[in-house]
Coordinates of N, CA and C in Angstrom, one line a residue:
M1 N 0.8 -1.2 0.0 CA 0.0 0.0 0.0 C 0.9 1.3 0.0
K2 N 2.0 1.2 0.8 CA 2.9 2.4 0.8 C 3.5 2.6 -0.5
K3 N 3.8 1.6 -1.2 CA 4.4 1.7 -2.5 C 3.5 2.3 -3.5
L4 N 2.2 2.0 -3.4 CA 1.2 2.5 -4.3 C 1.0 4.0 -4.0
I5 N 1.0 4.4 -2.8 CA 0.8 5.8 -2.4 C 2.0 6.6 -2.9
T6 N 3.2 6.1 -2.7 CA 4.4 6.7 -3.2 C 4.4 6.9 -4.7
L7 N 4.0 5.8 -5.4 CA 3.9 5.9 -6.9 C 2.9 7.0 -7.3
I8 N 1.8 7.1 -6.7 CA 0.7 8.1 -7.0 C 1.3 9.5 -6.8
I9 N 2.0 9.7 -5.6 CA 2.5 11.0 -5.3 C 3.6 11.4 -6.3
L10 N 4.5 10.4 -6.7 CA 5.5 10.7 -7.7 C 4.9 11.1 -9.0
T11 N 3.9 10.4 -9.4 CA 3.2 10.6 -10.7 C 2.6 12.0 -10.7
I12 N 1.9 12.4 -9.6 CA 1.3 13.7 -9.5 C 2.4 14.8 -9.6
T13 N 3.5 14.6 -8.9 CA 4.6 15.5 -8.9 C 5.2 15.7 -10.3
L14 N 5.4 14.6 -11.0 CA 6.0 14.7 -12.3 C 5.0 15.4 -13.3
I15 N 3.7 15.1 -13.2 CA 2.7 15.8 -14.1 C 2.7 17.3 -13.7
G16 N 2.7 17.6 -12.4 CA 2.7 19.0 -12.0 C 3.9 19.8 -12.5
C17 N 5.0 19.1 -12.5 CA 6.3 19.8 -13.0 C 6.2 20.2 -14.4
D18 N 5.6 19.3 -15.3 CA 5.4 19.6 -16.7 C 4.5 20.8 -16.9
S19 N 3.4 20.8 -16.0 CA 2.5 21.9 -16.2 C 3.1 23.3 -15.8
I20 N 4.2 23.2 -14.9 CA 4.9 24.5 -14.5 C 5.9 24.8 -15.5
T21 N 6.7 23.8 -15.9 CA 7.9 24.1 -16.8 C 7.6 24.0 -18.3
G22 N 6.5 23.4 -18.6 CA 6.1 23.2 -20.0 C 6.5 21.8 -20.5
E23 N 6.0 21.5 -21.7 CA 6.2 20.2 -22.3 C 7.4 20.2 -23.2
E24 N 8.4 19.3 -23.0 CA 9.6 19.3 -23.8 C 9.2 18.9 -25.3
I25 N 9.6 19.8 -26.2 CA 9.3 19.5 -27.6 C 10.5 19.3 -28.4
G26 N 11.7 19.5 -27.9 CA 12.9 19.3 -28.6 C 14.1 19.5 -27.7
R27 N 15.3 19.0 -28.2 CA 16.5 19.1 -27.4 C 17.7 19.1 -28.3
L28 N 18.7 20.0 -28.1 CA 19.9 19.9 -28.8 C 21.0 19.3 -27.8
A29 N 21.3 18.0 -28.0 CA 22.2 17.3 -27.2 C 23.6 17.6 -27.7
I30 N 24.1 18.8 -27.4 CA 25.4 19.2 -27.9 C 26.6 18.5 -27.2
N31 N 26.6 18.7 -25.9 CA 27.5 17.9 -25.0 C 29.0 18.0 -25.3
E32 N 29.4 19.0 -26.0 CA 30.8 19.1 -26.3 C 31.1 20.5 -26.8
V33 N 32.2 21.1 -26.5 CA 32.6 22.4 -26.9 C 33.1 22.4 -28.3
S34 N 32.6 23.3 -29.1 CA 33.2 23.6 -30.5 C 34.4 24.5 -30.3
T35 N 35.5 24.1 -30.9 CA 36.8 24.8 -30.7 C 37.2 25.5 -32.0
G36 N 36.5 25.4 -33.1 CA 36.9 26.0 -34.3 C 36.2 25.3 -35.5
K37 N 36.6 25.8 -36.7 CA 36.0 25.2 -37.9 C 36.3 23.7 -38.1
D38 N 37.5 23.3 -37.6 CA 37.9 21.9 -37.7 C 37.2 21.0 -36.6
H39 N 36.6 21.7 -35.6 CA 36.0 20.9 -34.5 C 34.7 21.6 -34.1
K40 N 33.7 21.5 -35.0 CA 32.4 22.2 -34.7 C 31.3 21.2 -34.5
I41 N 30.8 21.2 -33.3 CA 29.7 20.2 -32.9 C 28.4 20.9 -33.0
L42 N 27.7 20.8 -34.2 CA 26.5 21.5 -34.5 C 25.3 20.5 -34.4
K43 N 24.3 20.8 -33.6 CA 23.1 20.0 -33.5 C 21.9 20.8 -33.9
E44 N 20.9 20.1 -34.4 CA 19.7 20.9 -34.8 C 18.4 20.1 -34.5
F45 N 17.3 20.8 -34.5 CA 16.0 20.1 -34.4 C 15.0 21.0 -35.1
T46 N 14.0 20.4 -35.6 CA 12.9 21.1 -36.3 C 11.6 20.8 -35.7
V47 N 10.7 21.8 -35.7 CA 9.4 21.6 -35.1 C 8.4 22.6 -35.8
D48 N 7.1 22.1 -35.9 CA 6.1 23.0 -36.4 C 5.5 23.7 -35.2
L49 N 5.4 25.0 -35.3 CA 4.8 25.8 -34.2 C 3.7 26.7 -34.8
E50 N 2.8 27.2 -33.9 CA 1.7 28.0 -34.3 C 1.9 29.4 -33.7
K51 N 1.3 30.4 -34.4 CA 1.3 31.8 -33.9 C 0.8 31.8 -32.5
G52 N 1.5 32.5 -31.6 CA 1.1 32.7 -30.3 C 1.7 31.6 -29.3
D53 N 2.3 30.5 -29.9 CA 2.9 29.5 -29.0 C 4.0 30.2 -28.2
E54 N 4.1 29.8 -26.9 CA 5.1 30.3 -26.0 C 6.1 29.1 -25.9
M55 N 7.4 29.4 -26.1 CA 8.4 28.4 -26.0 C 9.5 28.8 -25.1
G56 N 9.8 28.0 -24.0 CA 10.9 28.3 -23.2 C 12.2 27.6 -23.7
I57 N 13.3 28.3 -23.5 CA 14.6 27.7 -23.8 C 15.4 27.5 -22.5
W58 N 15.7 26.3 -22.2 CA 16.3 25.8 -21.0 C 17.7 25.2 -21.3
S59 N 18.6 25.2 -20.3 CA 19.9 24.6 -20.3 C 19.9 23.4 -19.3
D60 N 20.3 22.2 -19.8 CA 20.4 21.1 -19.0 C 21.9 20.8 -18.9
M61 N 22.5 21.1 -17.8 CA 24.0 21.1 -17.6 C 24.5 20.2 -16.5
D62 N 25.7 19.7 -16.8 CA 26.5 19.0 -15.8 C 27.9 19.2 -16.2
I63 N 28.6 20.0 -15.5 CA 30.0 20.4 -15.8 C 30.9 20.4 -14.6
E64 N 32.2 20.3 -14.9 CA 33.3 20.3 -13.9 C 34.4 21.1 -14.5
Y65 N 35.1 21.9 -13.6 CA 36.2 22.7 -14.0 C 36.9 23.3 -12.8
N66 N 38.2 23.7 -13.0 CA 39.0 24.4 -12.1 C 39.1 25.8 -12.5
G67 N 39.1 26.7 -11.5 CA 39.2 28.2 -11.9 C 37.9 28.7 -12.4
E68 N 38.0 29.4 -13.5 CA 36.8 30.1 -14.1 C 36.6 29.6 -15.5
V69 N 35.3 29.6 -15.9 CA 35.0 29.3 -17.3 C 33.7 30.0 -17.7
T70 N 33.6 30.4 -18.9 CA 32.4 31.0 -19.4 C 31.9 30.2 -20.6
L71 N 30.6 29.8 -20.5 CA 30.0 28.9 -21.6 C 28.9 29.8 -22.3
T72 N 28.8 29.5 -23.6 CA 27.8 30.2 -24.4 C 27.2 29.2 -25.4
F73 N 25.9 29.0 -25.4 CA 25.2 28.3 -26.5 C 25.0 29.4 -27.6
K74 N 25.4 29.1 -28.8 CA 25.1 30.0 -29.9 C 24.1 29.3 -30.8
L75 N 22.9 29.9 -30.8 CA 21.8 29.3 -31.5 C 21.4 30.1 -32.7
T76 N 21.0 29.5 -33.8 CA 20.5 30.1 -35.0 C 19.1 29.6 -35.2
M77 N 18.1 30.5 -35.4 CA 16.7 30.1 -35.5 C 16.3 30.4 -37.0
F78 N 15.6 29.4 -37.6 CA 15.1 29.5 -38.9 C 13.6 29.3 -39.0
K79 N 13.0 30.1 -39.8 CA 11.5 29.9 -40.1 C 11.4 29.5 -41.5
N80 N 10.8 28.3 -41.8 CA 10.6 27.8 -43.1 C 11.9 27.9 -43.9
S81 N 13.0 27.5 -43.3 CA 14.4 27.4 -43.8 C 15.1 28.8 -44.0
K82 N 14.5 29.9 -43.6 CA 15.1 31.2 -43.7 C 15.6 31.6 -42.3
R83 N 16.8 32.0 -42.2 CA 17.4 32.4 -40.9 C 16.7 33.7 -40.5
I84 N 16.2 33.7 -39.2 CA 15.5 34.9 -38.7 C 16.1 35.4 -37.5
A85 N 16.9 34.7 -36.8 CA 17.5 35.2 -35.5 C 18.7 34.4 -35.1
T86 N 19.6 35.1 -34.4 CA 20.7 34.4 -33.7 C 20.5 34.7 -32.2
I87 N 20.8 33.7 -31.4 CA 20.5 33.9 -29.9 C 21.8 33.3 -29.2
D88 N 22.4 34.1 -28.4 CA 23.5 33.7 -27.5 C 23.0 33.5 -26.1
I89 N 23.2 32.3 -25.6 CA 22.7 32.0 -24.2 C 23.8 31.6 -23.3
D90 N 23.9 32.3 -22.2 CA 24.8 31.9 -21.1 C 24.0 30.9 -20.3
P91 N 24.3 29.6 -20.3 CA 23.5 28.6 -19.6 C 23.4 28.9 -18.1
T92 N 24.4 29.6 -17.5 CA 24.3 29.9 -16.1 C 23.5 31.1 -15.8
D93 N 23.0 31.8 -16.8 CA 22.1 33.0 -16.6 C 20.7 32.5 -16.7
K94 N 20.1 32.1 -15.6 CA 18.8 31.4 -15.6 C 17.9 32.1 -14.6
Y95 N 16.6 32.1 -14.9 CA 15.7 32.7 -13.9 C 14.7 31.7 -13.3
I96 N 14.8 30.5 -13.7 CA 14.1 29.3 -13.1 C 15.1 28.2 -13.0
T97 N 15.3 27.6 -11.9 CA 16.3 26.5 -11.8 C 15.6 25.3 -11.1
I98 N 15.9 24.1 -11.6 CA 15.4 22.9 -11.0 C 16.6 21.9 -10.8
G99 N 16.7 21.4 -9.6 CA 17.7 20.4 -9.3 C 19.1 20.8 -9.3
E100 N 19.4 22.1 -8.9 CA 20.7 22.6 -9.0 C 21.6 22.0 -7.9
M101 N 22.8 21.5 -8.2 CA 23.7 21.1 -7.3 C 25.1 21.7 -7.7
Q102 N 25.7 22.5 -6.8 CA 27.0 23.1 -7.1 C 27.9 22.9 -5.9
K103 N 29.1 22.4 -6.2 CA 30.1 22.2 -5.1 C 31.4 22.8 -5.6
S104 N 32.0 23.7 -4.8 CA 33.3 24.2 -5.1 C 34.2 24.0 -3.9
V105 N 35.3 23.3 -4.2 CA 36.3 23.0 -3.2 C 37.7 23.2 -3.8
N106 N 38.5 24.0 -3.1 CA 39.9 24.3 -3.6 C 40.0 24.7 -5.1
G107 N 39.0 25.5 -5.5 CA 39.0 26.0 -6.9 C 38.4 25.0 -7.9
K108 N 38.0 23.8 -7.5 CA 37.4 22.9 -8.4 C 35.9 22.9 -8.2
T109 N 35.1 23.1 -9.3 CA 33.7 23.3 -9.3 C 33.0 22.1 -10.0
D110 N 32.0 21.5 -9.4 CA 31.1 20.5 -10.0 C 29.8 21.2 -9.9
W111 N 29.1 21.3 -11.1 CA 27.8 22.0 -11.2 C 26.9 21.3 -12.1
S112 N 25.7 21.1 -11.7 CA 24.6 20.5 -12.5 C 23.3 21.2 -12.2
F113 N 22.5 21.4 -13.3 CA 21.2 22.1 -13.1 C 20.4 22.0 -14.4
L114 N 19.1 22.2 -14.3 CA 18.2 22.5 -15.4 C 17.7 23.9 -15.1
G115 N 18.0 24.8 -16.1 CA 17.6 26.2 -15.8 C 17.0 26.8 -17.1
K116 N 15.9 27.6 -16.8 CA 15.3 28.3 -17.9 C 16.0 29.6 -18.2
N117 N 16.4 29.8 -19.4 CA 17.2 31.0 -19.8 C 16.4 32.1 -20.4
T118 N 15.5 31.8 -21.2 CA 14.7 32.8 -21.9 C 13.4 32.1 -22.5
S119 N 12.6 32.9 -23.0 CA 11.4 32.4 -23.7 C 11.1 33.2 -25.0
L120 N 10.4 32.6 -25.9 CA 10.0 33.2 -27.2 C 8.5 33.1 -27.4
T121 N 8.0 34.1 -28.0 CA 6.6 34.0 -28.5 C 6.6 33.9 -30.0
I122 N 6.0 32.8 -30.5 CA 6.1 32.6 -32.0 C 5.1 33.5 -32.7
D123 N 5.6 34.1 -33.8 CA 4.9 35.1 -34.5 C 4.0 34.6 -35.6
D124 N 4.4 33.4 -36.2 CA 3.6 32.9 -37.4 C 3.6 31.4 -37.3
D125 N 2.5 30.8 -37.9 CA 2.5 29.4 -38.1 C 3.6 29.0 -39.1
A126 N 4.5 28.1 -38.7 CA 5.6 27.8 -39.6 C 6.3 26.6 -39.1
T127 N 7.3 26.1 -39.9 CA 8.2 25.1 -39.5 C 9.5 25.8 -39.0
Y128 N 9.9 25.6 -37.8 CA 11.1 26.3 -37.2 C 12.2 25.3 -37.0
T129 N 13.4 25.7 -37.3 CA 14.6 24.9 -37.1 C 15.5 25.7 -36.2
F130 N 16.1 25.0 -35.2 CA 17.0 25.6 -34.3 C 18.3 24.8 -34.4
K131 N 19.4 25.6 -34.7 CA 20.8 24.9 -34.8 C 21.6 25.6 -33.7
G132 N 22.5 24.8 -33.1 CA 23.3 25.3 -32.0 C 24.6 24.6 -31.8
I133 N 25.6 25.4 -31.3 CA 26.9 24.9 -30.8 C 27.1 25.5 -29.4
L134 N 28.1 24.9 -28.8 CA 28.5 25.4 -27.5 C 30.0 25.9 -27.6
V135 N 30.3 27.1 -27.1 CA 31.6 27.6 -27.1 C 32.0 27.9 -25.6
A136 N 33.3 27.9 -25.3 CA 33.7 28.2 -24.0 C 35.0 28.9 -24.0
T137 N 35.3 29.7 -22.9 CA 36.6 30.2 -22.7 C 37.6 29.1 -22.5
K138 N 38.8 29.3 -22.9 CA 39.9 28.3 -22.9 C 40.1 27.9 -21.4
N139 N 39.9 26.7 -21.1 CA 40.1 26.1 -19.8 C 40.3 24.6 -19.9
P140 N 41.6 24.2 -19.9 CA 41.9 22.7 -20.1 C 41.2 21.8 -19.1
T141 N 40.8 22.3 -18.0 CA 40.2 21.4 -17.0 C 38.7 21.2 -17.2
L142 N 38.1 22.0 -18.1 CA 36.7 21.9 -18.3 C 36.3 20.5 -18.8
R143 N 35.3 19.9 -18.1 CA 34.8 18.6 -18.5 C 33.3 18.8 -18.6
I144 N 32.8 18.5 -19.8 CA 31.3 18.6 -20.1 C 30.8 17.1 -19.9
N145 N 30.0 16.9 -18.9 CA 29.2 15.7 -18.8 C 27.9 15.7 -19.5
Q146 N 27.3 16.9 -19.5 CA 26.1 17.2 -20.2 C 26.0 18.7 -20.5
A147 N 25.6 19.0 -21.7 CA 25.4 20.4 -22.1 C 24.3 20.4 -23.2
E148 N 23.1 20.6 -22.8 CA 22.0 20.5 -23.8 C 21.1 21.6 -23.7
V149 N 20.5 22.1 -24.8 CA 19.5 23.1 -24.9 C 18.2 22.4 -25.0
V150 N 17.3 22.7 -24.1 CA 16.0 22.1 -24.1 C 14.9 23.1 -24.5
F151 N 14.0 22.7 -25.4 CA 12.9 23.6 -25.8 C 11.6 23.0 -25.2
K152 N 10.9 23.9 -24.5 CA 9.7 23.5 -23.8 C 8.5 24.5 -24.2
K153 N 7.4 23.9 -24.6 CA 6.3 24.6 -25.0 C 5.3 24.8 -23.8
S154 N 5.0 26.0 -23.5 CA 4.1 26.3 -22.4 C 2.6 26.1 -22.8

């Protein structure tokens, strides 16, 4: 009986979380820093959206480093194959955070989180494509366990 109650509570919690954060509609699983034209990790996803749709852009991160590091997702947005915007996102600049764990000891940082960085309101019914890479300041200790851009429709 206790297992059933726990399962019901967990299910309600997960359903409630989607209603707050939105439904995931796509993800750019970049997971590696692009270091130049010879090493460019470009990911993309395409989705049909309607005028008035609200879409949140989130960062799902798990990183380790010594000292300091700056990360930037560089996204390009296309509408019906025509480039309409470029968006630079600092994944650490977030206004909603879920499951953040950060530990810094002797200059070594372990940091993981899911954070909402920005949101967009869609202007027209169309097919939208998002392409993205991850760039970082030079830091040889940087280890990317996960670095993904998550798109959620509200």
